GROMACS .gro file of C-alpha atoms in nm:
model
  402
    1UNK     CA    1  10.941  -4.715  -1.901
    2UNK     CA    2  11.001  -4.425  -1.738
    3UNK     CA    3  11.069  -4.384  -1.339
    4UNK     CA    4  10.828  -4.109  -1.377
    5UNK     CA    5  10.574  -4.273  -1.548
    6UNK     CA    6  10.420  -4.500  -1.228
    7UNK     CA    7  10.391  -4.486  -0.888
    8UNK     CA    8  10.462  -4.837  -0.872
    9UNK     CA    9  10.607  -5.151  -1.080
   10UNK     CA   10  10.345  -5.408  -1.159
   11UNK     CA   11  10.410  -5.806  -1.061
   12UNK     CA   12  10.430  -5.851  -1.450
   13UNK     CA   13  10.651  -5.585  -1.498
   14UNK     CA   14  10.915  -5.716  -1.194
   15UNK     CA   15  10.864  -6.046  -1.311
   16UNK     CA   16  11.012  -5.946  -1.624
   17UNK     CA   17  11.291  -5.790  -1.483
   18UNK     CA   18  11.400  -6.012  -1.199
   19UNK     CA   19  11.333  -6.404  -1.351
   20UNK     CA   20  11.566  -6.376  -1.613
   21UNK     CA   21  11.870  -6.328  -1.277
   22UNK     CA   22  11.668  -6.628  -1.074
   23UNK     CA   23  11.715  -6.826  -1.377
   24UNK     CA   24  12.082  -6.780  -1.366
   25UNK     CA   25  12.141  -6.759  -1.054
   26UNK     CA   26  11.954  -7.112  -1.002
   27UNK     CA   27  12.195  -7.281  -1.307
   28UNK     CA   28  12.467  -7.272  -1.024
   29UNK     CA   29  12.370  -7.342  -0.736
   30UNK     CA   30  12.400  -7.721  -0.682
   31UNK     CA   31  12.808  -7.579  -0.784
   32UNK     CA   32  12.795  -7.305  -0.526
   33UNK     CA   33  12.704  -7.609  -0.325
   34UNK     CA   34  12.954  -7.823  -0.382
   35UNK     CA   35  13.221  -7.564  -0.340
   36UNK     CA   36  13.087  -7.375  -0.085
   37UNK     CA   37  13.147  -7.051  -0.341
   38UNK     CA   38  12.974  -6.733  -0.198
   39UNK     CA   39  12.744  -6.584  -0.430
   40UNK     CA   40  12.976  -6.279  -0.491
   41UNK     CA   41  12.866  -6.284  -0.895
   42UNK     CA   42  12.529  -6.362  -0.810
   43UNK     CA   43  12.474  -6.041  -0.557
   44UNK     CA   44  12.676  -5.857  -0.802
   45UNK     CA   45  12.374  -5.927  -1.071
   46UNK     CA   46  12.074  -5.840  -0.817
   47UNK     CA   47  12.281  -5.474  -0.773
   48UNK     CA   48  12.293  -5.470  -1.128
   49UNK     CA   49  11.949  -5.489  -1.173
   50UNK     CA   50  11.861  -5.291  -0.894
   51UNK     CA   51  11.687  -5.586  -0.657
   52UNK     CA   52  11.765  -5.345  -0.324
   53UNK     CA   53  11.550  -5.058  -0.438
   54UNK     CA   54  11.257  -5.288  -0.472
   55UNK     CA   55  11.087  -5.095  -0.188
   56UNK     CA   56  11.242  -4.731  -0.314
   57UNK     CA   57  11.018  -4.484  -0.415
   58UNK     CA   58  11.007  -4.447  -0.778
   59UNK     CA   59  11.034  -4.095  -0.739
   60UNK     CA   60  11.360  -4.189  -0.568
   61UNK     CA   61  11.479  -4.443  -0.843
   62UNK     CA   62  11.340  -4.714  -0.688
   63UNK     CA   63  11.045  -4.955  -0.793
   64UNK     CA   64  10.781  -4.848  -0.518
   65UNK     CA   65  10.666  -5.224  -0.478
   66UNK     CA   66  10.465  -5.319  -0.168
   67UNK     CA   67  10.572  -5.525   0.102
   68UNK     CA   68  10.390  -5.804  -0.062
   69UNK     CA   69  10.566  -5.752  -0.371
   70UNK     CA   70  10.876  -5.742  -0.195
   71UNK     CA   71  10.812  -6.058  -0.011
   72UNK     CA   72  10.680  -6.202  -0.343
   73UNK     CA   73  11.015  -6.174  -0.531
   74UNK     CA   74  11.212  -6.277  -0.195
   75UNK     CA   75  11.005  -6.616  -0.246
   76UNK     CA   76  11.123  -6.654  -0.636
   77UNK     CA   77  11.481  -6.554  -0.488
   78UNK     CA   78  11.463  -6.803  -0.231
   79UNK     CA   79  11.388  -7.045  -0.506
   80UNK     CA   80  11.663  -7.006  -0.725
   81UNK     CA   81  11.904  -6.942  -0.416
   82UNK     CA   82  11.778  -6.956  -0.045
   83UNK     CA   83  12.127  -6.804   0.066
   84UNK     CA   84  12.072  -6.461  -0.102
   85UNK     CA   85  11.721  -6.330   0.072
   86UNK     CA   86  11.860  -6.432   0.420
   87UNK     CA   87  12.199  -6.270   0.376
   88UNK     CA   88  12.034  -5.929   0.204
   89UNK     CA   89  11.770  -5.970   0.538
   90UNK     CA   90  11.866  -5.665   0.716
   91UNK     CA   91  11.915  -5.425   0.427
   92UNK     CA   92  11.532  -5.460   0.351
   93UNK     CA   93  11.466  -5.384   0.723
   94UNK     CA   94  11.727  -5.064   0.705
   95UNK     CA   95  11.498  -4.927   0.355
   96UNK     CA   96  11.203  -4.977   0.604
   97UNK     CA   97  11.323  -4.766   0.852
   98UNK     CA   98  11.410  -4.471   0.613
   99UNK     CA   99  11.097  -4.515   0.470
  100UNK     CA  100  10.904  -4.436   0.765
  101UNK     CA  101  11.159  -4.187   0.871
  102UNK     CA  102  11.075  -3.873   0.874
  103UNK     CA  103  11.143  -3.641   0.529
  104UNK     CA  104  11.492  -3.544   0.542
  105UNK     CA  105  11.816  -3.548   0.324
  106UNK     CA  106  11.949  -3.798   0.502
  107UNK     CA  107  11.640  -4.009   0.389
  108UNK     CA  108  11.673  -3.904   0.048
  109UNK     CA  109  12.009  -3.963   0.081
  110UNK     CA  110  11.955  -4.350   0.172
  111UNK     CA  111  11.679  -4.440  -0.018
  112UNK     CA  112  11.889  -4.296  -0.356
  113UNK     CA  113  12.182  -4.508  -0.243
  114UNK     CA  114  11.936  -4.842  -0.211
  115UNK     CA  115  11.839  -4.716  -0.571
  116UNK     CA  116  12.226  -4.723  -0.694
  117UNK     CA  117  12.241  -5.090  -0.567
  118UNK     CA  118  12.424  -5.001  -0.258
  119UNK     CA  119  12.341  -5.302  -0.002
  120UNK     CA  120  12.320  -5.316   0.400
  121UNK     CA  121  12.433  -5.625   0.589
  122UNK     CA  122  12.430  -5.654   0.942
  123UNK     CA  123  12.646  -5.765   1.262
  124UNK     CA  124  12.442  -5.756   1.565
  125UNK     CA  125  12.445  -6.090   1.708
  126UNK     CA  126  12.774  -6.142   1.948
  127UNK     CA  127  12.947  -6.505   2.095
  128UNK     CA  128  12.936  -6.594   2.421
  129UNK     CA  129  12.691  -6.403   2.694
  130UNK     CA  130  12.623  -6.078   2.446
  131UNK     CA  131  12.265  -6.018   2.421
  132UNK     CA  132  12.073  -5.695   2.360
  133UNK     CA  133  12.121  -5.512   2.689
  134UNK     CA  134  12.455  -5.638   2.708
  135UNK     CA  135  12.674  -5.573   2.423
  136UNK     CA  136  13.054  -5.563   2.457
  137UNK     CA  137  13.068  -5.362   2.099
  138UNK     CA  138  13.085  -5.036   2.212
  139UNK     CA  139  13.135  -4.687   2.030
  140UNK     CA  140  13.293  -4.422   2.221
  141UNK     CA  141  13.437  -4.067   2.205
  142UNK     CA  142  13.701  -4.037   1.951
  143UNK     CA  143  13.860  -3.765   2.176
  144UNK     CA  144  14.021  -3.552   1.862
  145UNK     CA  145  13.702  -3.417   1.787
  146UNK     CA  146  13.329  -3.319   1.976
  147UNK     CA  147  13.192  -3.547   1.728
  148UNK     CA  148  13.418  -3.828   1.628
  149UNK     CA  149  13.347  -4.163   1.772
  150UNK     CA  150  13.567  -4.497   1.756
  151UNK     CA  151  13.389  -4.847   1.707
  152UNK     CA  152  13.531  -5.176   1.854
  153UNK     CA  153  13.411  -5.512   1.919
  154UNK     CA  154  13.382  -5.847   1.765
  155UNK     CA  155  13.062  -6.012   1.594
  156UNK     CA  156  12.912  -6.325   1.502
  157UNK     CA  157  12.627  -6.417   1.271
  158UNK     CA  158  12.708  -6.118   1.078
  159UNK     CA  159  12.481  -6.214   0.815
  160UNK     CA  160  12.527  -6.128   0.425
  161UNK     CA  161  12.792  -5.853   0.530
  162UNK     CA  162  13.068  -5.995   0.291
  163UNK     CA  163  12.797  -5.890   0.045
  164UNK     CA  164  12.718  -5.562   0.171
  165UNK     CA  165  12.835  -5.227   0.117
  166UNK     CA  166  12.761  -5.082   0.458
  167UNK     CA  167  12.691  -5.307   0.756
  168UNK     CA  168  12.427  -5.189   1.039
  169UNK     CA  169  12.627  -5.249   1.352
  170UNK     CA  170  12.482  -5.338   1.732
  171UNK     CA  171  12.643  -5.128   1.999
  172UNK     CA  172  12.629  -4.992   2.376
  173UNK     CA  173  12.701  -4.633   2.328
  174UNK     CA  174  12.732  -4.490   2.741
  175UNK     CA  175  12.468  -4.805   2.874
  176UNK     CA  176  12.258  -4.737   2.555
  177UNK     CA  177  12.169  -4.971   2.278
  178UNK     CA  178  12.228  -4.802   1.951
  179UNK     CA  179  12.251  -4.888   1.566
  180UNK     CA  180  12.567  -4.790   1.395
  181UNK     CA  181  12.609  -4.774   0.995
  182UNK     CA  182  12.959  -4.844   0.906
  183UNK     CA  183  13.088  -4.879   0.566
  184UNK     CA  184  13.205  -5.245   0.496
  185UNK     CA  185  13.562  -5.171   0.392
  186UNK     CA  186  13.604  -4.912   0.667
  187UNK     CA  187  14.039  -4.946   0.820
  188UNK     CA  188  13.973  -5.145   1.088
  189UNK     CA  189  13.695  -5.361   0.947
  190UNK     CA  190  13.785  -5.739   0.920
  191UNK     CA  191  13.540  -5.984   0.804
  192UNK     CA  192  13.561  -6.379   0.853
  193UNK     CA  193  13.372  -6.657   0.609
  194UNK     CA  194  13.360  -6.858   0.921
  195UNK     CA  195  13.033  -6.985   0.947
  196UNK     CA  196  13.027  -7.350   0.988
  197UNK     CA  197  12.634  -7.445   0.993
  198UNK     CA  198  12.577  -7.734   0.763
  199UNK     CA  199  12.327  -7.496   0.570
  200UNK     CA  200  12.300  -7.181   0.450
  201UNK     CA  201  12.614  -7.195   0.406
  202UNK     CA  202  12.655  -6.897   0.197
  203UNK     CA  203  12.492  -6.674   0.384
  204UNK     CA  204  12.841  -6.463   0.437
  205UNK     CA  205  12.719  -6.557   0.836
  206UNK     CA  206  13.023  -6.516   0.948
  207UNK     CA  207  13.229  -6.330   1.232
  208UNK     CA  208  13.331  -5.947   1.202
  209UNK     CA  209  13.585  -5.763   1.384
  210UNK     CA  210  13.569  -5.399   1.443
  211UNK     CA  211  13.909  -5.217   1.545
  212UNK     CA  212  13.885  -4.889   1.656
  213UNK     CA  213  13.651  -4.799   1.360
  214UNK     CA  214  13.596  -4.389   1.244
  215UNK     CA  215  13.240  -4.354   1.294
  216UNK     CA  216  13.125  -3.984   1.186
  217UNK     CA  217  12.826  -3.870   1.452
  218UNK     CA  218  12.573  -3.904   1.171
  219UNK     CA  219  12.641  -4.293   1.129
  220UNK     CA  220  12.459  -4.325   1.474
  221UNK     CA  221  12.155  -4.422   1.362
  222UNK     CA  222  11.968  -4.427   1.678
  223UNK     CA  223  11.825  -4.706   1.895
  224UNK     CA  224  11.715  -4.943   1.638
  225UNK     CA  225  11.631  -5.335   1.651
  226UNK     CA  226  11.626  -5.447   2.010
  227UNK     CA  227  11.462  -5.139   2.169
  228UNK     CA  228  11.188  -5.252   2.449
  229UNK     CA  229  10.800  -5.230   2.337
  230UNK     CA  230  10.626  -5.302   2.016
  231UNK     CA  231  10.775  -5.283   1.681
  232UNK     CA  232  10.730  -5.427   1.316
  233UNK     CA  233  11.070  -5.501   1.299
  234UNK     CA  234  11.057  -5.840   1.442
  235UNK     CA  235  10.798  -5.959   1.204
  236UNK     CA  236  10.943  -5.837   0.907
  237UNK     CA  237  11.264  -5.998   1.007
  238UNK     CA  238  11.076  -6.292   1.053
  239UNK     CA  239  10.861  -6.295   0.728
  240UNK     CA  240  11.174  -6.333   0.549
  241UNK     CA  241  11.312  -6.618   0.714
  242UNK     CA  242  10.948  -6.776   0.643
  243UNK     CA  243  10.998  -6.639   0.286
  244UNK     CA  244  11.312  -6.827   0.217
  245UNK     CA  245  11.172  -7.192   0.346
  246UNK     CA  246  10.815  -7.103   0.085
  247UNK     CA  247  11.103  -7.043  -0.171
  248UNK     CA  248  11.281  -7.373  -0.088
  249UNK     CA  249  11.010  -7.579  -0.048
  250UNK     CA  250  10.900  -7.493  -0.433
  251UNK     CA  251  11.280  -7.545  -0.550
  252UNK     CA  252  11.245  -7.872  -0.390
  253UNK     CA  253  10.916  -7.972  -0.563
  254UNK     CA  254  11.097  -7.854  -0.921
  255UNK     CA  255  11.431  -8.041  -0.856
  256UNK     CA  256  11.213  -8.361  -0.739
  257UNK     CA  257  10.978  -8.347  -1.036
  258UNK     CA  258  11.208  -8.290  -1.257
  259UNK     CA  259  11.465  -8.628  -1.138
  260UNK     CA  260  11.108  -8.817  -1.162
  261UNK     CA  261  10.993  -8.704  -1.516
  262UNK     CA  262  11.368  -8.815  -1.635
  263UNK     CA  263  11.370  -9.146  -1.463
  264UNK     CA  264  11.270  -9.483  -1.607
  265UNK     CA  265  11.456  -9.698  -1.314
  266UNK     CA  266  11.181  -9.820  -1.056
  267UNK     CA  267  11.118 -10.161  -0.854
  268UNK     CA  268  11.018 -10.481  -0.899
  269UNK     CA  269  10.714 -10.432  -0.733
  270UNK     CA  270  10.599 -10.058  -0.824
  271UNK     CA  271  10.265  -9.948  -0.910
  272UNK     CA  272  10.345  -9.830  -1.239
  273UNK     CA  273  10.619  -9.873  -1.520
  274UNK     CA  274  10.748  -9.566  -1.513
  275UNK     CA  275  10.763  -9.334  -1.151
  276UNK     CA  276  10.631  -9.040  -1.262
  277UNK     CA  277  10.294  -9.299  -1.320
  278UNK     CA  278  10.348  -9.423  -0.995
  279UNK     CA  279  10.062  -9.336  -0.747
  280UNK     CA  280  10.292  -9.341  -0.439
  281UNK     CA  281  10.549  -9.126  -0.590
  282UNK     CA  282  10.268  -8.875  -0.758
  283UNK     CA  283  10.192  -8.866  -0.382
  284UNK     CA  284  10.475  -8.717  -0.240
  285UNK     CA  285  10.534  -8.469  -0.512
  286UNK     CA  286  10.182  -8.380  -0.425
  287UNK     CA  287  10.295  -8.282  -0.125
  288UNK     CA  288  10.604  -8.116  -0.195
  289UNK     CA  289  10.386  -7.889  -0.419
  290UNK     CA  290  10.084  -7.828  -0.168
  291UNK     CA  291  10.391  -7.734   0.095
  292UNK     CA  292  10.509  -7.481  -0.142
  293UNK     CA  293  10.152  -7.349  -0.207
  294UNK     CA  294  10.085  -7.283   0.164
  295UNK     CA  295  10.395  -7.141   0.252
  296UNK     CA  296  10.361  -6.895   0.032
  297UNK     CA  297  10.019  -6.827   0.078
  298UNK     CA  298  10.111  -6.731   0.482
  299UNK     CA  299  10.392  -6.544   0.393
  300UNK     CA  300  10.170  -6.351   0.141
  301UNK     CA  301   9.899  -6.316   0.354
  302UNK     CA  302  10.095  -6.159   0.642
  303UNK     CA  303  10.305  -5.912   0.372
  304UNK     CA  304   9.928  -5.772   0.333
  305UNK     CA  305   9.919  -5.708   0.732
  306UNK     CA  306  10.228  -5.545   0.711
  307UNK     CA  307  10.178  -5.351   0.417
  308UNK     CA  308   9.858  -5.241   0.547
  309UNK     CA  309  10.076  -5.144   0.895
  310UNK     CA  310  10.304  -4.950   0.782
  311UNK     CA  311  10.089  -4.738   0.534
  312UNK     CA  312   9.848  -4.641   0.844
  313UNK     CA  313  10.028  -4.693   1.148
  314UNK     CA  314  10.315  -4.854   1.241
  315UNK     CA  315  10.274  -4.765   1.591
  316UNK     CA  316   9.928  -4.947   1.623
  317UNK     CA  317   9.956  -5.165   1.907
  318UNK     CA  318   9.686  -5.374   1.811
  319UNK     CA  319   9.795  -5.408   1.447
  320UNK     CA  320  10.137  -5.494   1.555
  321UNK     CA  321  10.004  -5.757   1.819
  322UNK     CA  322   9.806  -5.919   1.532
  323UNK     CA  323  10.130  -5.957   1.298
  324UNK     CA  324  10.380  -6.072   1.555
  325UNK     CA  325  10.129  -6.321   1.665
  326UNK     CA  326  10.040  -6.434   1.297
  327UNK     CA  327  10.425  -6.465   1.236
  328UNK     CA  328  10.459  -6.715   1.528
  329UNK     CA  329  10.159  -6.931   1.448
  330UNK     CA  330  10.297  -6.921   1.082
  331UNK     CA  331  10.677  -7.045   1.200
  332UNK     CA  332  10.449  -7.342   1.323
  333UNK     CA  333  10.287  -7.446   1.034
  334UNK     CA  334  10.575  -7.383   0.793
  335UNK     CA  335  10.845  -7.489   0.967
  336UNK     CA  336  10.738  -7.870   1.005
  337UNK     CA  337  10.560  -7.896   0.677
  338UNK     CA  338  10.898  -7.807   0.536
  339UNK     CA  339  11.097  -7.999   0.689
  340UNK     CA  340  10.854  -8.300   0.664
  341UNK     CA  341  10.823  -8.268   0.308
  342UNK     CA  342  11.184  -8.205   0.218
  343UNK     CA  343  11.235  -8.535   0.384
  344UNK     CA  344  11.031  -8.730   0.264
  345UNK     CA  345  11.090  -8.619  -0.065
  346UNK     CA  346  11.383  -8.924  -0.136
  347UNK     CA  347  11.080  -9.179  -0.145
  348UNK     CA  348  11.078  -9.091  -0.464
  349UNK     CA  349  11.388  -9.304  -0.592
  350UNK     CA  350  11.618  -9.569  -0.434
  351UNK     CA  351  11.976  -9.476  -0.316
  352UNK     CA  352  12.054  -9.297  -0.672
  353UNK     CA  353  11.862  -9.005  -0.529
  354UNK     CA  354  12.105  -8.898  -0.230
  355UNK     CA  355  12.405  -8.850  -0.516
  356UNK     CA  356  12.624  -8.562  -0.420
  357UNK     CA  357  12.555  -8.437  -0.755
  358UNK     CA  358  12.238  -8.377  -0.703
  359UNK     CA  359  12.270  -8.213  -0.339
  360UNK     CA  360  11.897  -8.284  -0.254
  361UNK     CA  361  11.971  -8.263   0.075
  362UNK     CA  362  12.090  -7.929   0.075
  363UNK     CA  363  11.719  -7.831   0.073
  364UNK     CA  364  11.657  -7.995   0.442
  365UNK     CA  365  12.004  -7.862   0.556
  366UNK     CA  366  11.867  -7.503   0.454
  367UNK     CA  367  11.563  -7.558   0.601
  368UNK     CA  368  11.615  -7.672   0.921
  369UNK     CA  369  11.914  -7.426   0.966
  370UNK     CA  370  11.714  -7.111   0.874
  371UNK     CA  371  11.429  -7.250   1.110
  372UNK     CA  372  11.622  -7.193   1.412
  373UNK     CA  373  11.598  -6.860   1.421
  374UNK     CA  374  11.381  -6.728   1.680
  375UNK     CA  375  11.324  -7.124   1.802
  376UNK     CA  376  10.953  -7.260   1.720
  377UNK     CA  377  10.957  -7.412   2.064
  378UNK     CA  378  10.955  -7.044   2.255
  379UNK     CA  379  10.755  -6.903   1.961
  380UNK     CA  380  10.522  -7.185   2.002
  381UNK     CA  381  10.506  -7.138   2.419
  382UNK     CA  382  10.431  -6.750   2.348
  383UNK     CA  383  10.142  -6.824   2.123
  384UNK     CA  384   9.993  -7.048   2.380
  385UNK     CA  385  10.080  -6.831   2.670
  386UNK     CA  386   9.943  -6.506   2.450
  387UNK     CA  387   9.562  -6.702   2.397
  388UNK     CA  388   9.551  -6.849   2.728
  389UNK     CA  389   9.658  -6.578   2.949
  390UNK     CA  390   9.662  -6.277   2.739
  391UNK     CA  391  10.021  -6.248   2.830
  392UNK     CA  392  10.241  -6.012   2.606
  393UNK     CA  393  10.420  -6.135   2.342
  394UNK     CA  394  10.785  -6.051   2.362
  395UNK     CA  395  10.918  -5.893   2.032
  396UNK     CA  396  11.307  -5.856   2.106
  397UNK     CA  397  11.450  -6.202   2.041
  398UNK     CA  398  11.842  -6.208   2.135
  399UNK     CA  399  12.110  -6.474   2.229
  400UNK     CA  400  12.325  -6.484   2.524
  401UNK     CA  401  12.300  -6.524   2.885
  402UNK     CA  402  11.911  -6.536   3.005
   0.00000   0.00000   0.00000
């Protein structure tokens, strides 16, 4: 087909495009695992097949997908390898923003690179007391020229940037807050697989160090996430953190199933001869699978919101309201259904089921280390605050000193 032929890629026709990389990307990832190998050949295939232009314009190479479409095949993703939509997190934000930027070469310009495969990470997040009005990053005059400007600082959490061919960069700029796009191999750039979170472990989360970085004037790319007031930003972000638990939650219902189907072992006193007859165990795969269902459904249901947002207004403060709140009440259903399920999922055997080689707890580990972002327990108090009071719900979420 033709990128002139649609406006837009059918679910059928990015199915058939994107399962046959889930499927190998999935083969290894109890490996990847085990020896805590970033997924270096397995971002290498999503470039090749284009996965970062999912949002592109077709007239710009891209597939034209929706935003649930997007969040759709971030789900499948997430279930072959809930690493990869996390660390490529921020480069679906960045195609956001130049979609809704104003017509422009350097839109065009952006939007054909996402269609090459080019990918954006990120490195906003800094240690200590950094926080979004406080940034020791800074970019300032290079002095050799009116518009050359120098980039230092030092990062953490610098999420899927050992992926990424240009990372999107937090910085003061005179007292200012502004987004910088710096190419990943840039002199000066030095990145760090340092992240040492007992999940998501290859989420390339690690720290980066910027030493008096060339940034050309046009790399400045304005305020971006973190500005005060509304914005959709924060929800998108969030939807894909929701995205990733949907995706394992269903990974964790296939590995579980298919241990059970395989296994003739049970105990003396069992309900059945075989466990995959076994009421109690049916049970919990039940569950596993409803978890799976509903996750998805919320994470689908609030792509809709956005997608309707962004293709009216994405300046709507009542629209955005309704998303940002939806996101939060979803974090509180997901979250603990996840994490409850992914549990309780080794009821289903006796002690063969927590082998290494089978790494089934790698699916809580992910879970409950991608759910602290943005913590349920202030997401939960805004939600209550927001129907009780009316209060304002607060949409930039940062670290540091309160």
């Amino acid at each position: 087909m033709t990128a002139t032929a649609v406006s837009r890629y059918t679910d059928e026709q990015l199915d058939e495009i994107f399962t046959p990389v889930y499927a190998r990307i999935a083969e290894g990832a109890v490996q990847r695992e085990q020896d805590r190998s970033l997924a270096h050949d397995e971002v290498a295939a999503l470039k090749e097949v284009r996965f970062g232009a999912l949002r592109v314009p077709v007239e710009l190479g891209g597939y034209g997908a929706s935003v649930r479409q997007l969040f759709r095949q971030l789900v499948l993703l997430a279930a072959a390898e809930s690493n990869l939509p996390q660390a490529l997190r921020v480069h679906w934000w960045f195609v956001e923003e130049q979609l809704l930027a104003e017509d422009g070469p350097e839109r065009e310009r952006w939007l054909r690179a996402a269609a090459d495969g080019v990918l954006v990470g990120n490195a906003i997040s800094e240690p200590g007391v950094g926080a979004i009005d406080r940034y020791s990053t800074a970019v300032t005059p290079d002095g050799s020229s009116d518009n050359a400007l120098r980039l230092s600082g030092t990062k953490y959490y610098s999420t899927g940037s050992l992926y990424a061919d240009h990372i999107v960069v937090a910085a003061d700029q005179d007292g200012d807050r502004v987004a910088v796009l710096v190419d990943a191999d840039a002199d000066g750039v030095t990145q760090y697989d340092d992240w040492d979170g007992f999940g998501q472990r290859l989420t390339a989360s690690g720290t980066t160090e910027f030493s008096d970085v060339a940034v050309p004037s046009d790399r400045v790319l304005g305020p971006g996430y973190g500005t005060p007031g509304r914005t959709y930003g924060t929800s998108y972000l969030q939807l894909v953190q929701l995205s990733v638990l949907a995706g394992i939650a269903q990974r964790a219902t296939d590995d579980v199933a298919g241990w059970v189907r395989d296994r003739t072992r049970t105990f003396t006193h069992a309900a059945a001869d075989l466990p995959r007859h076994d009421p109690l165990v049916q049970q919990v795969i039940g569950r596993l699978s409803a978890t799976a269902y509903a996750a998805r459904t919320l994470v689908l249901d609030i792509a809709d919101q956005l997608d309707h947002l962004l293709a009216n207004d994405s300046g709507d403060a009542e629209l955005l309201d309704r998303v940002e709140f939806d996101v939060a009440r979803a974090q509180a259903v997901v979250i603990p259904t996840v994490l409850d399920a992914t549990t309780q999922l080794f009821e289903v055997g006796g002690a063969s089921i927590t082998s290494e080689k089978l790494r089934l707890d790698r699916h809580w580990r992910n879970a409950r280390t991608i759910s602290v972002h943005n913590p349920l327990i202030y997401k939960l108090q805004t939600v209550g605050d927001h129907v009780l009071n009316g209060a304002e719900l607060p949409y930039a979420w940062s670290a540091g000193r309160r």
